[in-house]
Short mmCIF file of C-alpha atoms in Angstrom, two decimals:
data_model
loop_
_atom_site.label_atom_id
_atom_site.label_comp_id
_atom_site.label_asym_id
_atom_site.label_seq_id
_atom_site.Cartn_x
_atom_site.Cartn_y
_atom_site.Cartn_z
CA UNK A 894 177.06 79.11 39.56
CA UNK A 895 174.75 81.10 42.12
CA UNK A 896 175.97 84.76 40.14
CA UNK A 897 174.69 82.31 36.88
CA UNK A 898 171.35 81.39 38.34
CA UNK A 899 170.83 85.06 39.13
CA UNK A 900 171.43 86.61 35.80
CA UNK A 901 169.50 83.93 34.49
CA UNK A 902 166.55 85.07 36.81
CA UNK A 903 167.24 88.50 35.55
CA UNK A 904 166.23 87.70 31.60
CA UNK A 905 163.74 88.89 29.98
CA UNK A 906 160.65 87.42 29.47
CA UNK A 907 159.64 85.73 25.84
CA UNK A 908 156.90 87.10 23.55
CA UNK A 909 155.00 84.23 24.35
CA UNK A 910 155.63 84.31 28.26
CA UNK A 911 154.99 88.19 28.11
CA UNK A 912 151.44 87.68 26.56
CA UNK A 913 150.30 84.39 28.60
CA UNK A 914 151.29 87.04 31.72
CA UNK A 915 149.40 89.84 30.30
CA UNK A 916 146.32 87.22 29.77
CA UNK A 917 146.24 86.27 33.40
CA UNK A 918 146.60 89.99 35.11
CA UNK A 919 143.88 91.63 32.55
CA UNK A 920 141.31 88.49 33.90
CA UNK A 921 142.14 88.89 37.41
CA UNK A 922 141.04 92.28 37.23
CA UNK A 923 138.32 91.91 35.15
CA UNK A 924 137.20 89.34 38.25
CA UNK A 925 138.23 92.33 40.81
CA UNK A 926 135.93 95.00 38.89
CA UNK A 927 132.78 92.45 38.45
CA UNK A 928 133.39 91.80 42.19
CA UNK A 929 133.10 95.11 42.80
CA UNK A 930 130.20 95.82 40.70
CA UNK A 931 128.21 92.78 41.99
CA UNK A 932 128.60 94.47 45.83
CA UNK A 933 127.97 97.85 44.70
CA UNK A 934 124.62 96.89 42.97
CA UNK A 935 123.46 94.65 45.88
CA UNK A 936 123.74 97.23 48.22
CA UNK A 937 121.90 99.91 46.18
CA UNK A 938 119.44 97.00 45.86
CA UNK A 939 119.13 96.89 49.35
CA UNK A 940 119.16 100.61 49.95
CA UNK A 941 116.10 101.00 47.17
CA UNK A 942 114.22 98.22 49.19
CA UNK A 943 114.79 99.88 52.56
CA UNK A 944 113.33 103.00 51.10
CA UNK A 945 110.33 101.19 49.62
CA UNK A 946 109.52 99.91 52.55
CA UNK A 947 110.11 103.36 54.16
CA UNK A 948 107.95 105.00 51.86
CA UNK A 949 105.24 102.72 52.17
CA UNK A 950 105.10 102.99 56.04
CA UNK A 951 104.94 107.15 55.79
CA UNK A 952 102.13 106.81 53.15
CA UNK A 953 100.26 104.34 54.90
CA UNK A 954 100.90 106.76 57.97
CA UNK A 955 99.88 109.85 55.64
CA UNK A 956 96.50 109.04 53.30
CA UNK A 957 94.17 109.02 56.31
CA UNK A 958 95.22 112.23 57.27
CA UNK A 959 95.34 113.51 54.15
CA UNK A 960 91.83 112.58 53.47
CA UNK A 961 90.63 113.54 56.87
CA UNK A 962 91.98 117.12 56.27
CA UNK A 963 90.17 117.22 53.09
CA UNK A 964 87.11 115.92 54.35
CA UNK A 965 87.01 118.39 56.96
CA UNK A 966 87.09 121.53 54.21
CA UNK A 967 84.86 120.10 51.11
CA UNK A 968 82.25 117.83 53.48
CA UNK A 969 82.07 118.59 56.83
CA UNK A 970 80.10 122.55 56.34
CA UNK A 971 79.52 124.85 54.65
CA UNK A 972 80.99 127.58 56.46
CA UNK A 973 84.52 126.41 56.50
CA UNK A 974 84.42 125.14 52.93
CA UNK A 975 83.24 129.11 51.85
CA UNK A 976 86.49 130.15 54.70
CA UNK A 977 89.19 128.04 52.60
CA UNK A 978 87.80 127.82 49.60
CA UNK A 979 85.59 130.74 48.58
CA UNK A 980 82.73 128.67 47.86
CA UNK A 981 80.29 126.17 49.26
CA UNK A 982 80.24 122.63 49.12
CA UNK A 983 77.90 122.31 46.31
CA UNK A 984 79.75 124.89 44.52
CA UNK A 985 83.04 122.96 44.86
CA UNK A 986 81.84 119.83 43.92
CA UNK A 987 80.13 121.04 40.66
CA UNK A 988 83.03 122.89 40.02
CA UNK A 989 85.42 119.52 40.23
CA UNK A 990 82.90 118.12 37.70
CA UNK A 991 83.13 121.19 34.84
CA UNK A 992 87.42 120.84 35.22
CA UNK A 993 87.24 117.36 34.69
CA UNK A 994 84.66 117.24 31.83
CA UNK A 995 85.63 120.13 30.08
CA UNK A 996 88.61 121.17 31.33
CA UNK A 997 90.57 117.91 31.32
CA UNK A 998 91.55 117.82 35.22
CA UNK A 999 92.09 114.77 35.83
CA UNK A 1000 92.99 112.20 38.99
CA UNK A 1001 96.60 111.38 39.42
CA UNK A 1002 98.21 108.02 41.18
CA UNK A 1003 98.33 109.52 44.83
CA UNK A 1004 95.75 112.52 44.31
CA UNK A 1005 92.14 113.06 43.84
CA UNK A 1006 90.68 116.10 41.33
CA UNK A 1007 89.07 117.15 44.50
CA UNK A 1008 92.49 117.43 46.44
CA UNK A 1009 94.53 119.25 43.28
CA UNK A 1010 91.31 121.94 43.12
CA UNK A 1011 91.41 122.43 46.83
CA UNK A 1012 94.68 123.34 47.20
CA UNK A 1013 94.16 125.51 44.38
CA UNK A 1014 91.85 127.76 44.97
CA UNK A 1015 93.37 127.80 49.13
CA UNK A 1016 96.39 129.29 47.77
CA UNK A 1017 93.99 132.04 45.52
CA UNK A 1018 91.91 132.78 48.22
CA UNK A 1019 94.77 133.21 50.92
CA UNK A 1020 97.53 133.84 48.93
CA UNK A 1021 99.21 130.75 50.66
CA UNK A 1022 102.91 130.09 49.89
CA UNK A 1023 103.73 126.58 48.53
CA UNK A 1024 106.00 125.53 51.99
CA UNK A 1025 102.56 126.08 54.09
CA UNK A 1026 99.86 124.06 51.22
CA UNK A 1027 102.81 121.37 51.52
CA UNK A 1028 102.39 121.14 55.57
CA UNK A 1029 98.46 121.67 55.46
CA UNK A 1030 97.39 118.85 52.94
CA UNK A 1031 100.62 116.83 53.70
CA UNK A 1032 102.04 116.64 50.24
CA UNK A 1033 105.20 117.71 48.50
CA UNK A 1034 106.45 120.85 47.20
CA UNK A 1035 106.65 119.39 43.79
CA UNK A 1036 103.31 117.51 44.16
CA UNK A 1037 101.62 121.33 45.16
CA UNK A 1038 103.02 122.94 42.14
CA UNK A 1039 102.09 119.95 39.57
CA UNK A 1040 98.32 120.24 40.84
CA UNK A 1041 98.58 124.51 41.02
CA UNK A 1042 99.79 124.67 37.36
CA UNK A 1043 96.95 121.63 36.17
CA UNK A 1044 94.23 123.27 38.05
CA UNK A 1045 95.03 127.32 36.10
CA UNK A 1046 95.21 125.21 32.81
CA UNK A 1047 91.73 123.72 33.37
CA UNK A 1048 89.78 126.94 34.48
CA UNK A 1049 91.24 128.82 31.94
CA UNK A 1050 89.27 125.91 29.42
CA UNK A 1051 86.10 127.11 31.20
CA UNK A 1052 86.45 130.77 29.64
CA UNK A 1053 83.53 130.37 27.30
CA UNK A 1054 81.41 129.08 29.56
CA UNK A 1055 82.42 131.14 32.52
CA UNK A 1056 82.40 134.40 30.67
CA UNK A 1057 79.24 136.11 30.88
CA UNK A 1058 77.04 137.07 27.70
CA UNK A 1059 75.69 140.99 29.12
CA UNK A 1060 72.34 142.08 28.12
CA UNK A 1061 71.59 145.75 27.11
CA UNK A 1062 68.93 147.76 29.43
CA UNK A 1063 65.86 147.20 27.92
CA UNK A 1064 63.48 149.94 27.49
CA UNK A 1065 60.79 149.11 29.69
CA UNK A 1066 63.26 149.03 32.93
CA UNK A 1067 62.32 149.94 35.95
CA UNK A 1068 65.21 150.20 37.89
CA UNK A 1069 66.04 153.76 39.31
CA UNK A 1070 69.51 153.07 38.49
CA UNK A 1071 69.00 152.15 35.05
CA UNK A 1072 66.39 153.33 33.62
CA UNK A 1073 67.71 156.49 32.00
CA UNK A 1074 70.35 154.21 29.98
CA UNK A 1075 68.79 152.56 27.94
CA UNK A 1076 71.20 149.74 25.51
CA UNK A 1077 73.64 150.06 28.27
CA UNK A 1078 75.83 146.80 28.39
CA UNK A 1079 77.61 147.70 32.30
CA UNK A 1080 80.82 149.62 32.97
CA UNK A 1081 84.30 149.38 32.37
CA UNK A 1082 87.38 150.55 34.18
CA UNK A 1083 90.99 149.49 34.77
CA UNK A 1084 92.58 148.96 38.35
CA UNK A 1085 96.27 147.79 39.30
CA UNK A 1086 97.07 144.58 40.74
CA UNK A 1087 100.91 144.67 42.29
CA UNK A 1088 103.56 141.92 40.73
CA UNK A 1089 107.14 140.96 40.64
CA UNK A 1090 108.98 142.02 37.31
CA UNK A 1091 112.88 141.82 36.69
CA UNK A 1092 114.65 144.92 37.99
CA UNK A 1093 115.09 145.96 33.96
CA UNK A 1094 111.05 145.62 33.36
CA UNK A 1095 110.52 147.98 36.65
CA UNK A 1096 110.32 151.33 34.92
CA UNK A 1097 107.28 149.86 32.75
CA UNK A 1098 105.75 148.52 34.81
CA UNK A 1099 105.68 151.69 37.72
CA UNK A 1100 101.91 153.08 38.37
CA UNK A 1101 102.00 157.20 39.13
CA UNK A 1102 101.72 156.04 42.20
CA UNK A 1103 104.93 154.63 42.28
CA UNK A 1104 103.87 150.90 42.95
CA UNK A 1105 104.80 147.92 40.65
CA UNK A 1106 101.42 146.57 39.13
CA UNK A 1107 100.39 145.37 36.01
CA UNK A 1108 96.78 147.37 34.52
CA UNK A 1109 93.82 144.94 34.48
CA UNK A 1110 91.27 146.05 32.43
CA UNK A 1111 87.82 144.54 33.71
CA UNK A 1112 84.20 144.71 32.02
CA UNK A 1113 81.13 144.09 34.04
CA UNK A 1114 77.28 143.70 33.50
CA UNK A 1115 75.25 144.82 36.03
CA UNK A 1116 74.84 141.84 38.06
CA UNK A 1117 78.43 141.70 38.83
CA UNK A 1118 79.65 139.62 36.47
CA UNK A 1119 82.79 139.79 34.31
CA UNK A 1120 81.72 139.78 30.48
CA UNK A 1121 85.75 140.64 29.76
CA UNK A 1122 89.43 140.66 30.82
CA UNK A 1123 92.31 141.83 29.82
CA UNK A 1124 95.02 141.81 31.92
CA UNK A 1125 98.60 142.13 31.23
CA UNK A 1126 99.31 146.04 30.21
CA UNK A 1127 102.26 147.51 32.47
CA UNK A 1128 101.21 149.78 34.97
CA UNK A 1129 102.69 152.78 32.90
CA UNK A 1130 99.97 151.92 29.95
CA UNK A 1131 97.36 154.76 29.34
CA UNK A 1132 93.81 153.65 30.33
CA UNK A 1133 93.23 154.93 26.65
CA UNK A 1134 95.74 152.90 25.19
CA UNK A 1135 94.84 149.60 26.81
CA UNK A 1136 91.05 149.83 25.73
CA UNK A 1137 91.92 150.79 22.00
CA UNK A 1138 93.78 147.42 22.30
CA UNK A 1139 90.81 145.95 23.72
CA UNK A 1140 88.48 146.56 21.29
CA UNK A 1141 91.03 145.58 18.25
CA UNK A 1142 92.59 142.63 19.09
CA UNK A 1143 91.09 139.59 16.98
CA UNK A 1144 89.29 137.94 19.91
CA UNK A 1145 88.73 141.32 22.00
CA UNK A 1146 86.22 143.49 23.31
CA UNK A 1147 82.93 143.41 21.14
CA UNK A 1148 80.12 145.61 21.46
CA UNK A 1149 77.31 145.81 19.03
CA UNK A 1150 75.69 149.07 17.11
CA UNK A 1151 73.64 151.39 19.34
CA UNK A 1152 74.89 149.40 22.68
CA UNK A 1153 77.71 150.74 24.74
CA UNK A 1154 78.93 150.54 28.32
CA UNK A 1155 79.46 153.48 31.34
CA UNK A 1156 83.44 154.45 31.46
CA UNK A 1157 84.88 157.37 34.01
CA UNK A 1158 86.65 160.43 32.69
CA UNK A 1159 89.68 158.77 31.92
CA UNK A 1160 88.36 157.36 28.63
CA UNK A 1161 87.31 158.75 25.95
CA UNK A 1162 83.39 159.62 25.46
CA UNK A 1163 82.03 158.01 22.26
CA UNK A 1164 80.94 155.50 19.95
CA UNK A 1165 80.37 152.41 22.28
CA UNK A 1166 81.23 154.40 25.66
CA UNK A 1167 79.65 157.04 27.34
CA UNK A 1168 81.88 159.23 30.13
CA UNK A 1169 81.06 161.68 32.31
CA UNK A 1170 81.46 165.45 31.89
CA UNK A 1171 84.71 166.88 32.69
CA UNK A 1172 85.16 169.95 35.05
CA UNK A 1173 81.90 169.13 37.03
CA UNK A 1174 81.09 167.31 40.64
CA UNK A 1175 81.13 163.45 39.60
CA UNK A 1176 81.84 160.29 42.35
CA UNK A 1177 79.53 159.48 44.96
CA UNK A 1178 80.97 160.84 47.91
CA UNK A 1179 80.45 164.63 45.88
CA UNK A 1180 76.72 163.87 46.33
CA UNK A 1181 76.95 162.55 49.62
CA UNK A 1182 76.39 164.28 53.24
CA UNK A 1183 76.12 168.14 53.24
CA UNK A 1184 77.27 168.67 49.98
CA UNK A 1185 74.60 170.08 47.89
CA UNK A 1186 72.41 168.80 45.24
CA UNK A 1187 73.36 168.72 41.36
CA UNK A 1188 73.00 172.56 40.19
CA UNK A 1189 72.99 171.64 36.82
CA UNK A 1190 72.12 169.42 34.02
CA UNK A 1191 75.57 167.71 33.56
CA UNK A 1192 75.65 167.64 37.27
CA UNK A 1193 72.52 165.24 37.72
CA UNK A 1194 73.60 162.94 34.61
CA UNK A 1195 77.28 162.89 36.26
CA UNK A 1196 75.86 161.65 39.38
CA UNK A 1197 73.15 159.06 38.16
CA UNK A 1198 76.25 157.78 35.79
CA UNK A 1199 78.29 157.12 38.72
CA UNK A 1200 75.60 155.27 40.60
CA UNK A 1201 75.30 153.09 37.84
CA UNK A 1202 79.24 153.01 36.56
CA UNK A 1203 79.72 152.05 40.41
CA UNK A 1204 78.94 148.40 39.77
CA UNK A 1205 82.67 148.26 38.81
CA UNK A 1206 83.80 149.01 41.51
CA UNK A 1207 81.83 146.94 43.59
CA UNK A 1208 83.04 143.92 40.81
CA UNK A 1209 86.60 144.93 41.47
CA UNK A 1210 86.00 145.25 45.03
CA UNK A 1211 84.42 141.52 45.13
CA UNK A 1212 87.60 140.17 43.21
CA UNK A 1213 90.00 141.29 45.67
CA UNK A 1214 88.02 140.95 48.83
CA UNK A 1215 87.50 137.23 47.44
CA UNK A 1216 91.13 136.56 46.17
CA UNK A 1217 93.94 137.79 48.69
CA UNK A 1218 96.63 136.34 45.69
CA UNK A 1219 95.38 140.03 44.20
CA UNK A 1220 95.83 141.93 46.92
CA UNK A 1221 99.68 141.40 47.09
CA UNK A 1222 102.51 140.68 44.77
CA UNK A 1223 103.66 136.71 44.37
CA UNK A 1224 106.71 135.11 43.12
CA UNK A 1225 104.93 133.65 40.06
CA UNK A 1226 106.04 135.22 36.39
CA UNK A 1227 104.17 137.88 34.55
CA UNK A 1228 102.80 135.18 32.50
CA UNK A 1229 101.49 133.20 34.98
CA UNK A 1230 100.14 135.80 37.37
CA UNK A 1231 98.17 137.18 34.65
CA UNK A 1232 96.55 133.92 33.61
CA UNK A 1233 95.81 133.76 38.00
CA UNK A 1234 94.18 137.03 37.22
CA UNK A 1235 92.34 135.73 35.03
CA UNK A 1236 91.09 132.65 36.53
CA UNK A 1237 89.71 134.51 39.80
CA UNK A 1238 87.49 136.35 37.40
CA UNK A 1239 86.11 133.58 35.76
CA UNK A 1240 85.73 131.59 39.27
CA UNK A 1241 84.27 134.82 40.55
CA UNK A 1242 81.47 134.38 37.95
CA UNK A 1243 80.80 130.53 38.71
CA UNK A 1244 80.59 131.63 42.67
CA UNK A 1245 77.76 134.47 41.66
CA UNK A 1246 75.79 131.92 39.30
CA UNK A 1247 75.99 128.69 41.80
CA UNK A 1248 76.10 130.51 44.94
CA UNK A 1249 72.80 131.83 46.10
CA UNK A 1250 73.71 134.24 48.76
CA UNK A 1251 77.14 135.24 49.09
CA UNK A 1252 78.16 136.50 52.46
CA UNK A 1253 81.02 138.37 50.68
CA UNK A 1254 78.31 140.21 48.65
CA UNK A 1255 76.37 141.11 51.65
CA UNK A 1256 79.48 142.58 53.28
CA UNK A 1257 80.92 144.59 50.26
CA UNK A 1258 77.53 146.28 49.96
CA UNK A 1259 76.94 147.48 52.82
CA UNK A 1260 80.78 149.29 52.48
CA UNK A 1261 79.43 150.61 49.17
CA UNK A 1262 76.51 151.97 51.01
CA UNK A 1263 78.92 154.42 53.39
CA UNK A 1264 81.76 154.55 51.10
CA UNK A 1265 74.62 144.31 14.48
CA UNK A 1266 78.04 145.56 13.59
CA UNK A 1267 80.58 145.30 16.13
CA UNK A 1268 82.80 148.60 17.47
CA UNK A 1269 86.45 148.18 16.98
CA UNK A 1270 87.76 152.19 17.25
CA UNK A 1271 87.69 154.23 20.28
CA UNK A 1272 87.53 157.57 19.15
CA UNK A 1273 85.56 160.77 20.65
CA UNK A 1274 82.52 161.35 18.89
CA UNK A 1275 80.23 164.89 18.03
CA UNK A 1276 76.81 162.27 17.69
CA UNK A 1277 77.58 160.56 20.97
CA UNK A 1278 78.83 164.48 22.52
CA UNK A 1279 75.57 165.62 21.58
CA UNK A 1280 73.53 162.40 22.34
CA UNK A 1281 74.28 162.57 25.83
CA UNK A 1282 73.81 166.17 26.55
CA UNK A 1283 70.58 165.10 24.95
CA UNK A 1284 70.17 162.76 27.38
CA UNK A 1285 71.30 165.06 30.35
CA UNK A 1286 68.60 167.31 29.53
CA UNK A 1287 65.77 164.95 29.39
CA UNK A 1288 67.36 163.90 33.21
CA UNK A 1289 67.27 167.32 34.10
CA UNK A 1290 63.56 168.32 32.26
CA UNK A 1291 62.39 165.00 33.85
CA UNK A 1292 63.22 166.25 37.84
CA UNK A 1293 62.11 169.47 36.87
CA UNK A 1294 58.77 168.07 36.49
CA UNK A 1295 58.90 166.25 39.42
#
């Protein structure tokens, strides 16, 4: 009977049994996995509200320090606002009004228009890496490079107001400088700002001077002002090559009929740009010390060109002084360092209109002291060849006279 009671035991189970069994194991763990879930959620719950809390406490800890650092740059003086920032505090603060009204800065949750532009033009004017803004203003990497990127975006939207409109010499000028070119618009020159390319881009981008830069090409008027930009040519580009792109792009260089601006020897002399004479004594420091005076006609108009051709240098040498992110390769793309390039020029031109004395100014020159139909084809000219030996010789009949 016991063997019987076992094999019994032993039987399989009936449909009906076998799904009634099936039934009860499929809810038991459909109770085990919405137990599971239940505990799993409550304690990310209360992990999210501990961090809440936690975050609250280190912001409550962090805005008045963030806004006594900031007061202490854009309130306190003037003289450590111009340190940090380039500019003073009347300068700064008009400036936060034209990139919020025109160019569309605007204030986020946790940070003020003030704060993003700050930071901004600290890392232009300093070249400061995004690990040190983040310790300085107490923000976060992410939070730095949001407000970089917004800030570029709105100055660039200041272009046509930033831009300066030059004026041609007028003929009753006075100026030793100018006088003797008269419709002269300002200068024009290239100069190489160093960047980061991808090893493959390297050979394009290589200067004769072996350095890895891109060629800026900058337009002045005589006051120091950028009238045009155009950065972006590799360093290997032609100065020849990046002005005849210049002038023909759809939204380029202009210059009108009988105007033109001063150029150096490395461009060609012509209609809309008037070079020096080749194979004769022409930069400043040939004129300077014991070295004698101009011999010749096409020595006296190469050296009163260069005095006045000078002012871009002295525009370039602003820039850079100004903006150390110029004076040294960054990690930002070729895209983006080029509109940076940019954007010190045009924030160069806002410090020279709403700045009334400029210690920069003062300092660069006093180093320079010791140290109508519109053109679009760069081309040498015979009427522009013999216009300016024209002009040489009325230099060189005028000191004769005197």
């Amino acid at each position: 009977m016991e063997k019987l009671g076992v094999i019994m035991d032993l039987q399989p189970l009936s449909s009906t049994e076998y799904i009634i069994l099936e039934e009860i194991m499929c809810q038991q763990f459909l109770v085990v996995l919405i137990c599971l879930f239940m505990a799993s959620h409550g304690h990310s719950l209360r992990r999210r509200c501990r961090n809440r809390r936690e975050i609250r406490y280190c912001m409550s800890v962090r805005v008045p320090k963030i806004i006594s650092h900031l007061h202490c740059i854009i309130n306190n003086n003037d003289s450590i606002c111009i340190d940090k920032l380039r500019m003073d505090r009347n300068a700064f603060h008009t400036l936060v009004i034209l990139t919020k009204d025109i160019g569309g800065l605007t204030d986020s949750k946790s940070m003020s228009s003030s704060e993003k532009l700050a930071m901004f033009l600290n890392i232009l004017a300093h070249h400061e890496k995004n690990r040190s803004i983040k310790v300085d203003y107490i923000r976060s990497g992410w939070s730095v490079s949001q407000a970089f990127n917004e800030c570029l975006s709105a100055i660039l939207k200041l272009t046509p107001l930033l831009l300066v409109d030059p004026k041609p010499v007028l003929e009753d000028e006075v100026e030793d400088r100018w006088k003797w070119f008269k419709g002269c618009l300002g200068a024009l020159d290239d100069t190489y700002i160093q960047i980061r390319v991808p090893s493959q881009y390297k050979p394009r981008y290589r200067t004769r001077k072996g350095e890895i830069a891109t060629n800026v090409l900058g337009v002045c008027d005589r006051n120091l002002n950028f009238t045009y930009v155009l950065p972006g040519w590799e360093g290997s580009a032609a100065d020849g090559h990046v002005l005849r792109d210049a002038v023909t792009r759809r939204n380029g260089l202009k210059i009108h009929e009988g105007n033109y601006y001063l150029c150096d020897g490395g461009y060609t002399n012509g209609k809309g740009f008037l070079s020096p004479y080749r194979g004769y004594r022409y930069w400043l420091k040939d004129w300077r010390g014991d070295n004698p005076l101009p011999q010749c006609k096409e020595e006296l108009f190469n050296m009163r060109h260069a005095r006045a051709r000078n002012v871009i240098e002295m525009t370039f040498g602003l820039l850079k002084g100004r903006w150390g992110i110029l004076r040294s390769s960054s990690w930002y793309s070729v895209k983006v360092h080029n509109r940076i390039i940019s954007a010190c020029c045009l924030i160069h031109n806002f410090i020279r209109r709403e700045m009334e004395v400029d210690p920069l100014d003062i300092d660069m020159k006093e180093q320079m002291e010791y140290q109508h139909e519109n053109i679009d084809v760069v081309e040498s000219s015979q009427e522009w060849t013999t216009w300016r030996d024209e002009l040489a010789q009325s230099m060189w009949n005028a000191r004769s006279n005197n």
